[in-house]
Amino acid sequence: MRITVTVDGTQYSDEVEPRTLLVHYLRETLGKVGTVIGCDTSNCGACTVHLNGQSVKSCSVLAVQADGCEITTVEGLARDGQLHPVQQAFHDNHALQCGFCTPGMIMQSIDLLADNPDPDEKAVREGLEGNLCRCTGYQNIVRAVQDAARHMSPGAGPEAERVSEVRETSAIGGE
């Protein structure tokens, strides 16, 4: 079956088997190896990407379901050689050890911040519940998400701009 998707700003059109998972299409066909295969059961969240601006576990989505969609992977976050604010915050706060869960944590964190631009510790932990880390104990991950929230600004990429738009709407609406 032929699908056409936009991944990290580039359009691709490929023949795929109807049973191909999005994570396998991204890694094996497009070479987007930053999207990690963790469990293939949607339990760990390591394969999280953004599908039309919302985080999804790409091991639970068929590539054919993404036909016509826009997909952002962890490789598509940096702009003009600058890390996305969430990527930078993970680096600055040492929010990784082995790094296996990091791409999915970053993608889910961006989605979390789009919904809640100023989360407290509890909100971060709840927002990341579907993403597992077996190394860090989560404290530095939580700290990184809260640090990123303070540094999100327009121009940092579409996901950061989404967060800025939410903030501006909240400020205008007086919430």
Coordinates of N, CA and C in Angstrom, one line a residue, residues 14-15 19 28 33 62 66 79 114 116 135 139 148 150-151 155 162:
D14 N 6.0 6.1 0.1 CA 6.6 4.8 0.0 C 5.5 3.7 0.0
E15 N 5.9 2.6 -0.6 CA 5.1 1.4 -0.5 C 5.4 0.7 0.9
R19 N 0.7 -4.3 7.4 CA 0.9 -4.6 8.8 C 2.1 -3.9 9.5
E28 N 13.4 1.7 9.8 CA 13.9 0.9 8.7 C 13.8 1.5 7.3
V33 N 16.4 6.6 13.4 CA 16.7 5.6 14.4 C 16.7 6.2 15.8
L62 N -0.1 1.7 13.0 CA 0.3 1.2 11.7 C 0.7 2.3 10.8
A66 N -1.0 6.4 9.4 CA -0.3 7.7 9.3 C -0.3 8.4 8.0
R79 N 16.5 23.0 15.6 CA 16.4 24.0 14.5 C 17.6 24.8 14.4
A114 N 2.8 21.4 26.2 CA 1.8 22.0 25.3 C 0.4 22.1 26.0
N116 N 0.1 21.8 29.5 CA 0.3 22.4 30.8 C 1.6 23.1 30.8
C135 N 16.5 3.6 34.8 CA 17.8 4.0 35.3 C 17.7 5.2 36.3
Q139 N 13.8 11.8 39.0 CA 13.9 13.2 39.6 C 14.5 14.2 38.7
A148 N 12.6 23.2 31.3 CA 12.2 23.4 29.9 C 11.0 24.4 29.8
R150 N 10.3 26.7 31.7 CA 10.7 28.1 31.9 C 11.4 28.7 30.7
H151 N 11.9 27.8 29.8 CA 12.7 28.3 28.6 C 12.0 28.1 27.3
G155 N 10.0 30.3 18.1 CA 11.2 30.1 17.3 C 12.0 28.9 17.7
R162 N 3.9 25.9 19.9 CA 2.5 25.4 20.4 C 2.4 25.8 21.9

